[in-house]
Amino acid sequence: MADEPLGLTVHSMPTPEQTLGVDDERRTRSGRIRMLLVMLVCAAPVIASYFTYYVIKPKGSAGYGQLIEPQRPLPAIAATAADGKPVELRSLKGQWLLVVVAKSGCDNLCEQYLYLQRQLRESLGREKDRLDRVWLVSDDAPPPARLEPALRGATVLRVPQARLAQWLEPAQGHQLDEHMYLVDPQGNWMMRFPAGMDAAGTAKAKRDIERMLRASASWDEAGR
């Protein structure tokens, strides 16, 4: 066979600038993916807690208190503080609230509820700072002086009963002041405890409240 000249094919090579550009783009994409994964891992407990509490809702765990569906947000009602200054009821948002409703005269049931309310909060131990005691006075008279020691640390606001009826509601056949009410940090009334709650009922109510506090532990902290 006769000798033939050697043929060569020349291919263009990427320039250093092109190579660096591709590497930078890959590194940027990889960095964004890692950042998104880290954010997802960090947010997962909060997402799971919100999903459990607001979507699934712990129906089976609330064996004593009645869950309110749909939940009722704090209305735009102007209450009155003990010093006569106006207070927006919505300013109570940011804490779990255990609410008692009663007239200023505070009959035997009212006094019992204020006592049980205080005992319930104290029984929560280190979690007690996540729960505020609230007494909503449903008439215009001042509370009796004898109650001052029992009300230390509690929030006392005067709200006409007609306005309260736009938000809270008793069980059928009962009055507004026969229950205690639980409000979540978002300002939603979400649980009503049975009328005439006594010491035995308070122990059951404590278990319900503890479950709610655990369910919201990843996103709720003490203080507003």
PDB file of C-alpha atoms in Angstrom:
ATOM      1  CA  MET A   1       0.000   0.000   0.000  1.00  0.00           C
ATOM      2  CA  ALA A   2       1.243   3.448  -0.837  1.00  0.00           C
ATOM      3  CA  ASP A   3       2.130   5.764   1.994  1.00  0.00           C
ATOM      4  CA  GLU A   4      -0.643   8.254   2.858  1.00  0.00           C
ATOM      5  CA  PRO A   5      -0.241  11.507   4.779  1.00  0.00           C
ATOM      6  CA  LEU A   6      -1.339  11.421   8.427  1.00  0.00           C
ATOM      7  CA  GLY A   7      -4.579  13.334   8.933  1.00  0.00           C
ATOM      8  CA  LEU A   8      -5.227  15.291  12.148  1.00  0.00           C
ATOM      9  CA  THR A   9      -8.499  16.772  13.376  1.00  0.00           C
ATOM     10  CA  VAL A  10      -8.164  19.855  15.579  1.00  0.00           C
ATOM     11  CA  HIS A  11     -10.923  20.453  18.159  1.00  0.00           C
ATOM     12  CA  SER A  12     -11.344  23.761  19.905  1.00  0.00           C
ATOM     13  CA  MET A  13     -10.545  23.681  23.637  1.00  0.00           C
ATOM     14  CA  PRO A  14     -12.524  25.643  26.274  1.00  0.00           C
ATOM     15  CA  THR A  15     -10.835  28.764  27.411  1.00  0.00           C
ATOM     16  CA  PRO A  16      -9.864  29.147  31.091  1.00  0.00           C
ATOM     17  CA  GLU A  17     -12.585  31.797  31.472  1.00  0.00           C
ATOM     18  CA  GLN A  18     -15.247  29.367  30.243  1.00  0.00           C
ATOM     19  CA  THR A  19     -14.039  26.629  32.596  1.00  0.00           C
ATOM     20  CA  LEU A  20     -14.061  28.953  35.582  1.00  0.00           C
ATOM     21  CA  GLY A  21     -17.558  30.149  34.712  1.00  0.00           C
ATOM     22  CA  VAL A  22     -18.956  26.604  34.679  1.00  0.00           C
ATOM     23  CA  ASP A  23     -17.246  25.752  37.987  1.00  0.00           C
ATOM     24  CA  ASP A  24     -18.564  28.908  39.639  1.00  0.00           C
ATOM     25  CA  GLU A  25     -22.096  28.150  38.459  1.00  0.00           C
ATOM     26  CA  ARG A  26     -21.887  24.598  39.817  1.00  0.00           C
ATOM     27  CA  ARG A  27     -20.539  25.804  43.154  1.00  0.00           C
ATOM     28  CA  THR A  28     -23.283  28.448  43.398  1.00  0.00           C
ATOM     29  CA  ARG A  29     -26.009  25.903  42.620  1.00  0.00           C
ATOM     30  CA  SER A  30     -24.550  23.417  45.100  1.00  0.00           C
ATOM     31  CA  GLY A  31     -24.295  26.090  47.796  1.00  0.00           C
ATOM     32  CA  ARG A  32     -27.924  27.108  47.313  1.00  0.00           C
ATOM     33  CA  ILE A  33     -29.101  23.507  47.580  1.00  0.00           C
ATOM     34  CA  ARG A  34     -27.115  23.004  50.796  1.00  0.00           C
ATOM     35  CA  MET A  35     -28.532  26.228  52.249  1.00  0.00           C
ATOM     36  CA  LEU A  36     -32.097  25.184  51.412  1.00  0.00           C
ATOM     37  CA  LEU A  37     -31.524  21.769  53.004  1.00  0.00           C
ATOM     38  CA  VAL A  38     -30.174  23.368  56.194  1.00  0.00           C
ATOM     39  CA  MET A  39     -33.149  25.766  56.346  1.00  0.00           C
ATOM     40  CA  LEU A  40     -35.566  22.868  55.822  1.00  0.00           C
ATOM     41  CA  VAL A  41     -33.971  20.827  58.614  1.00  0.00           C
ATOM     42  CA  CYS A  42     -34.130  23.807  60.989  1.00  0.00           C
ATOM     43  CA  ALA A  43     -37.741  24.608  60.096  1.00  0.00           C
ATOM     44  CA  ALA A  44     -39.007  21.015  60.164  1.00  0.00           C
ATOM     45  CA  PRO A  45     -39.919  20.953  63.909  1.00  0.00           C
ATOM     46  CA  VAL A  46     -41.820  24.244  63.633  1.00  0.00           C
ATOM     47  CA  ILE A  47     -43.664  23.100  60.495  1.00  0.00           C
ATOM     48  CA  ALA A  48     -44.526  19.763  62.113  1.00  0.00           C
ATOM     49  CA  SER A  49     -45.765  21.491  65.274  1.00  0.00           C
ATOM     50  CA  TYR A  50     -47.990  23.929  63.358  1.00  0.00           C
ATOM     51  CA  PHE A  51     -49.313  21.114  61.166  1.00  0.00           C
ATOM     52  CA  THR A  52     -50.108  18.930  64.174  1.00  0.00           C
ATOM     53  CA  TYR A  53     -51.712  21.724  66.181  1.00  0.00           C
ATOM     54  CA  TYR A  54     -53.646  23.599  63.492  1.00  0.00           C
ATOM     55  CA  VAL A  55     -54.334  20.922  60.826  1.00  0.00           C
ATOM     56  CA  ILE A  56     -54.436  17.524  62.500  1.00  0.00           C
ATOM     57  CA  LYS A  57     -55.416  19.059  65.868  1.00  0.00           C
ATOM     58  CA  PRO A  58     -54.937  16.951  68.980  1.00  0.00           C
ATOM     59  CA  LYS A  59     -58.554  15.843  69.324  1.00  0.00           C
ATOM     60  CA  GLY A  60     -57.842  12.525  70.891  1.00  0.00           C
ATOM     61  CA  SER A  61     -55.581  14.025  73.556  1.00  0.00           C
ATOM     62  CA  ALA A  62     -58.073  16.560  74.906  1.00  0.00           C
ATOM     63  CA  GLY A  63     -60.014  14.230  77.170  1.00  0.00           C
ATOM     64  CA  TYR A  64     -61.524  16.846  79.494  1.00  0.00           C
ATOM     65  CA  GLY A  65     -61.723  20.243  77.807  1.00  0.00           C
ATOM     66  CA  GLN A  66     -63.829  20.722  74.695  1.00  0.00           C
ATOM     67  CA  LEU A  67     -61.928  21.900  71.626  1.00  0.00           C
ATOM     68  CA  ILE A  68     -63.609  24.819  69.852  1.00  0.00           C
ATOM     69  CA  GLU A  69     -63.980  24.428  66.102  1.00  0.00           C
ATOM     70  CA  PRO A  70     -63.501  26.671  64.339  1.00  0.00           C
ATOM     71  CA  GLN A  71     -61.283  28.557  66.748  1.00  0.00           C
ATOM     72  CA  ARG A  72     -62.363  32.116  67.506  1.00  0.00           C
ATOM     73  CA  PRO A  73     -59.761  34.901  67.363  1.00  0.00           C
ATOM     74  CA  LEU A  74     -59.640  37.706  69.905  1.00  0.00           C
ATOM     75  CA  PRO A  75     -62.072  40.392  68.724  1.00  0.00           C
ATOM     76  CA  ALA A  76     -61.309  44.089  68.421  1.00  0.00           C
ATOM     77  CA  ILE A  77     -62.836  44.973  71.794  1.00  0.00           C
ATOM     78  CA  ALA A  78     -61.665  47.808  74.030  1.00  0.00           C
ATOM     79  CA  ALA A  79     -61.466  46.596  77.626  1.00  0.00           C
ATOM     80  CA  THR A  80     -60.805  48.707  80.723  1.00  0.00           C
ATOM     81  CA  ALA A  81     -57.910  48.092  83.124  1.00  0.00           C
ATOM     82  CA  ALA A  82     -58.128  48.434  86.913  1.00  0.00           C
ATOM     83  CA  ASP A  83     -56.732  51.986  86.679  1.00  0.00           C
ATOM     84  CA  GLY A  84     -59.463  52.990  84.213  1.00  0.00           C
ATOM     85  CA  LYS A  85     -57.215  53.055  81.146  1.00  0.00           C
ATOM     86  CA  PRO A  86     -58.485  51.485  77.901  1.00  0.00           C
ATOM     87  CA  VAL A  87     -56.777  48.271  76.813  1.00  0.00           C
ATOM     88  CA  GLU A  88     -57.232  46.466  73.519  1.00  0.00           C
ATOM     89  CA  LEU A  89     -58.237  42.887  74.208  1.00  0.00           C
ATOM     90  CA  ARG A  90     -55.989  41.819  71.324  1.00  0.00           C
ATOM     91  CA  SER A  91     -52.975  43.070  73.281  1.00  0.00           C
ATOM     92  CA  LEU A  92     -53.236  39.835  75.300  1.00  0.00           C
ATOM     93  CA  LYS A  93     -51.933  37.881  72.308  1.00  0.00           C
ATOM     94  CA  GLY A  94     -48.526  36.247  72.645  1.00  0.00           C
ATOM     95  CA  GLN A  95     -49.212  34.073  75.692  1.00  0.00           C
ATOM     96  CA  TRP A  96     -51.424  31.150  76.548  1.00  0.00           C
ATOM     97  CA  LEU A  97     -54.351  32.524  78.546  1.00  0.00           C
ATOM     98  CA  LEU A  98     -56.516  30.799  81.148  1.00  0.00           C
ATOM     99  CA  VAL A  99     -59.626  32.965  81.321  1.00  0.00           C
ATOM    100  CA  VAL A 100     -62.283  33.312  84.021  1.00  0.00           C
ATOM    101  CA  VAL A 101     -65.402  35.413  83.392  1.00  0.00           C
ATOM    102  CA  ALA A 102     -67.429  36.738  86.333  1.00  0.00           C
ATOM    103  CA  LYS A 103     -69.146  39.821  87.678  1.00  0.00           C
ATOM    104  CA  SER A 104     -67.172  42.069  89.989  1.00  0.00           C
ATOM    105  CA  GLY A 105     -69.033  40.846  93.077  1.00  0.00           C
ATOM    106  CA  CYS A 106     -67.336  37.447  92.558  1.00  0.00           C
ATOM    107  CA  ASP A 107     -69.631  34.832  94.077  1.00  0.00           C
ATOM    108  CA  ASN A 108     -68.494  31.481  95.491  1.00  0.00           C
ATOM    109  CA  LEU A 109     -68.014  29.934  92.043  1.00  0.00           C
ATOM    110  CA  CYS A 110     -65.943  32.910  90.928  1.00  0.00           C
ATOM    111  CA  GLU A 111     -63.701  32.703  94.003  1.00  0.00           C
ATOM    112  CA  GLN A 112     -63.282  28.968  93.490  1.00  0.00           C
ATOM    113  CA  TYR A 113     -62.322  29.492  89.839  1.00  0.00           C
ATOM    114  CA  LEU A 114     -59.802  32.208  90.665  1.00  0.00           C
ATOM    115  CA  TYR A 115     -58.234  29.864  93.227  1.00  0.00           C
ATOM    116  CA  LEU A 116     -58.166  26.898  90.828  1.00  0.00           C
ATOM    117  CA  GLN A 117     -56.855  29.147  88.068  1.00  0.00           C
ATOM    118  CA  ARG A 118     -53.886  30.128  90.232  1.00  0.00           C
ATOM    119  CA  GLN A 119     -53.286  26.523  91.337  1.00  0.00           C
ATOM    120  CA  LEU A 120     -53.401  25.306  87.756  1.00  0.00           C
ATOM    121  CA  ARG A 121     -50.760  27.765  86.637  1.00  0.00           C
ATOM    122  CA  GLU A 122     -48.459  27.004  89.576  1.00  0.00           C
ATOM    123  CA  SER A 123     -48.785  23.263  88.984  1.00  0.00           C
ATOM    124  CA  LEU A 124     -47.185  23.673  85.540  1.00  0.00           C
ATOM    125  CA  GLY A 125     -43.773  24.172  87.168  1.00  0.00           C
ATOM    126  CA  ARG A 126     -41.167  25.614  84.836  1.00  0.00           C
ATOM    127  CA  GLU A 127     -43.784  25.982  82.076  1.00  0.00           C
ATOM    128  CA  LYS A 128     -46.000  28.282  84.141  1.00  0.00           C
ATOM    129  CA  ASP A 129     -44.506  31.442  82.635  1.00  0.00           C
ATOM    130  CA  ARG A 130     -46.080  30.467  79.314  1.00  0.00           C
ATOM    131  CA  LEU A 131     -49.579  30.784  80.791  1.00  0.00           C
ATOM    132  CA  ASP A 132     -51.239  33.996  82.006  1.00  0.00           C
ATOM    133  CA  ARG A 133     -54.230  34.202  84.361  1.00  0.00           C
ATOM    134  CA  VAL A 134     -56.978  36.508  83.102  1.00  0.00           C
ATOM    135  CA  TRP A 135     -60.166  37.594  84.839  1.00  0.00           C
ATOM    136  CA  LEU A 136     -62.642  39.345  82.551  1.00  0.00           C
ATOM    137  CA  VAL A 137     -65.010  41.345  84.773  1.00  0.00           C
ATOM    138  CA  SER A 138     -68.402  41.514  83.073  1.00  0.00           C
ATOM    139  CA  ASP A 139     -69.924  44.548  84.841  1.00  0.00           C
ATOM    140  CA  ASP A 140     -68.925  48.078  85.872  1.00  0.00           C
ATOM    141  CA  ALA A 141     -68.324  47.731  89.617  1.00  0.00           C
ATOM    142  CA  PRO A 142     -64.788  47.378  91.058  1.00  0.00           C
ATOM    143  CA  PRO A 143     -63.735  43.940  92.401  1.00  0.00           C
ATOM    144  CA  PRO A 144     -63.850  43.626  96.211  1.00  0.00           C
ATOM    145  CA  ALA A 145     -60.671  44.404  98.141  1.00  0.00           C
ATOM    146  CA  ARG A 146     -60.623  40.931  99.680  1.00  0.00           C
ATOM    147  CA  LEU A 147     -59.596  39.503  96.297  1.00  0.00           C
ATOM    148  CA  GLU A 148     -56.454  41.612  95.909  1.00  0.00           C
ATOM    149  CA  PRO A 149     -54.045  38.987  97.319  1.00  0.00           C
ATOM    150  CA  ALA A 150     -55.517  36.285  95.054  1.00  0.00           C
ATOM    151  CA  LEU A 151     -55.236  38.513  91.971  1.00  0.00           C
ATOM    152  CA  ARG A 152     -51.528  39.306  92.265  1.00  0.00           C
ATOM    153  CA  GLY A 153     -49.897  38.450  88.967  1.00  0.00           C
ATOM    154  CA  ALA A 154     -53.232  38.128  87.188  1.00  0.00           C
ATOM    155  CA  THR A 155     -54.594  40.362  84.422  1.00  0.00           C
ATOM    156  CA  VAL A 156     -57.948  41.896  85.357  1.00  0.00           C
ATOM    157  CA  LEU A 157     -59.901  43.656  82.627  1.00  0.00           C
ATOM    158  CA  ARG A 158     -63.461  44.929  82.515  1.00  0.00           C
ATOM    159  CA  VAL A 159     -65.425  43.927  79.395  1.00  0.00           C
ATOM    160  CA  PRO A 160     -69.227  44.194  79.114  1.00  0.00           C
ATOM    161  CA  GLN A 161     -70.814  40.755  78.977  1.00  0.00           C
ATOM    162  CA  ALA A 162     -72.626  41.623  75.757  1.00  0.00           C
ATOM    163  CA  ARG A 163     -69.278  42.207  74.069  1.00  0.00           C
ATOM    164  CA  LEU A 164     -67.804  39.013  75.523  1.00  0.00           C
ATOM    165  CA  ALA A 165     -70.711  37.070  74.045  1.00  0.00           C
ATOM    166  CA  GLN A 166     -69.382  38.043  70.598  1.00  0.00           C
ATOM    167  CA  TRP A 167     -66.313  35.910  71.321  1.00  0.00           C
ATOM    168  CA  LEU A 168     -66.805  33.368  74.121  1.00  0.00           C
ATOM    169  CA  GLU A 169     -69.762  31.020  74.336  1.00  0.00           C
ATOM    170  CA  PRO A 170     -70.912  28.709  77.143  1.00  0.00           C
ATOM    171  CA  ALA A 171     -72.000  25.117  76.616  1.00  0.00           C
ATOM    172  CA  GLN A 172     -75.682  24.654  75.934  1.00  0.00           C
ATOM    173  CA  GLY A 173     -77.730  25.180  79.083  1.00  0.00           C
ATOM    174  CA  HIS A 174     -74.941  27.000  80.945  1.00  0.00           C
ATOM    175  CA  GLN A 175     -73.837  30.574  81.608  1.00  0.00           C
ATOM    176  CA  LEU A 176     -70.642  32.289  80.492  1.00  0.00           C
ATOM    177  CA  ASP A 177     -69.263  32.428  84.043  1.00  0.00           C
ATOM    178  CA  GLU A 178     -69.647  28.674  84.616  1.00  0.00           C
ATOM    179  CA  HIS A 179     -66.598  27.771  82.532  1.00  0.00           C
ATOM    180  CA  MET A 180     -62.887  28.434  82.250  1.00  0.00           C
ATOM    181  CA  TYR A 181     -61.571  29.189  78.761  1.00  0.00           C
ATOM    182  CA  LEU A 182     -58.178  28.494  77.182  1.00  0.00           C
ATOM    183  CA  VAL A 183     -56.770  30.886  74.551  1.00  0.00           C
ATOM    184  CA  ASP A 184     -53.643  30.119  72.514  1.00  0.00           C
ATOM    185  CA  PRO A 185     -50.742  32.558  71.872  1.00  0.00           C
ATOM    186  CA  GLN A 186     -52.187  33.436  68.470  1.00  0.00           C
ATOM    187  CA  GLY A 187     -55.202  34.888  70.278  1.00  0.00           C
ATOM    188  CA  ASN A 188     -57.589  32.061  69.387  1.00  0.00           C
ATOM    189  CA  TRP A 189     -60.117  30.800  71.904  1.00  0.00           C
ATOM    190  CA  MET A 190     -59.646  27.082  71.358  1.00  0.00           C
ATOM    191  CA  MET A 191     -60.838  25.183  74.470  1.00  0.00           C
ATOM    192  CA  ARG A 192     -63.649  25.362  77.012  1.00  0.00           C
ATOM    193  CA  PHE A 193     -63.486  23.444  80.279  1.00  0.00           C
ATOM    194  CA  PRO A 194     -66.673  21.879  81.698  1.00  0.00           C
ATOM    195  CA  ALA A 195     -68.996  23.904  83.904  1.00  0.00           C
ATOM    196  CA  GLY A 196     -68.521  23.627  87.644  1.00  0.00           C
ATOM    197  CA  MET A 197     -64.915  22.463  87.438  1.00  0.00           C
ATOM    198  CA  ASP A 198     -63.625  21.247  90.817  1.00  0.00           C
ATOM    199  CA  ALA A 199     -60.237  20.060  92.111  1.00  0.00           C
ATOM    200  CA  ALA A 200     -60.550  16.690  90.351  1.00  0.00           C
ATOM    201  CA  GLY A 201     -61.457  18.444  87.113  1.00  0.00           C
ATOM    202  CA  THR A 202     -58.486  20.772  87.554  1.00  0.00           C
ATOM    203  CA  ALA A 203     -56.113  17.785  87.442  1.00  0.00           C
ATOM    204  CA  LYS A 204     -57.668  16.730  84.134  1.00  0.00           C
ATOM    205  CA  ALA A 205     -57.532  20.291  82.813  1.00  0.00           C
ATOM    206  CA  LYS A 206     -53.845  20.393  83.705  1.00  0.00           C
ATOM    207  CA  ARG A 207     -53.182  17.360  81.493  1.00  0.00           C
ATOM    208  CA  ASP A 208     -54.964  19.056  78.587  1.00  0.00           C
ATOM    209  CA  ILE A 209     -52.975  22.267  79.054  1.00  0.00           C
ATOM    210  CA  GLU A 210     -49.692  20.366  79.303  1.00  0.00           C
ATOM    211  CA  ARG A 211     -50.461  18.621  76.012  1.00  0.00           C
ATOM    212  CA  MET A 212     -51.124  21.958  74.349  1.00  0.00           C
ATOM    213  CA  LEU A 213     -47.905  23.428  75.726  1.00  0.00           C
ATOM    214  CA  ARG A 214     -45.914  20.445  74.432  1.00  0.00           C
ATOM    215  CA  ALA A 215     -47.544  20.698  71.005  1.00  0.00           C
ATOM    216  CA  SER A 216     -46.504  24.365  70.742  1.00  0.00           C
ATOM    217  CA  ALA A 217     -43.083  24.056  72.409  1.00  0.00           C
ATOM    218  CA  SER A 218     -41.100  24.568  69.186  1.00  0.00           C
ATOM    219  CA  TRP A 219     -42.635  27.961  68.362  1.00  0.00           C
ATOM    220  CA  ASP A 220     -44.057  29.383  71.594  1.00  0.00           C
ATOM    221  CA  GLU A 221     -41.891  30.963  74.293  1.00  0.00           C
ATOM    222  CA  ALA A 222     -42.721  32.619  77.578  1.00  0.00           C
ATOM    223  CA  GLY A 223     -43.453  36.334  77.337  1.00  0.00           C
ATOM    224  CA  ARG A 224     -44.949  38.497  74.629  1.00  0.00           C
TER     225      ARG A 224
END
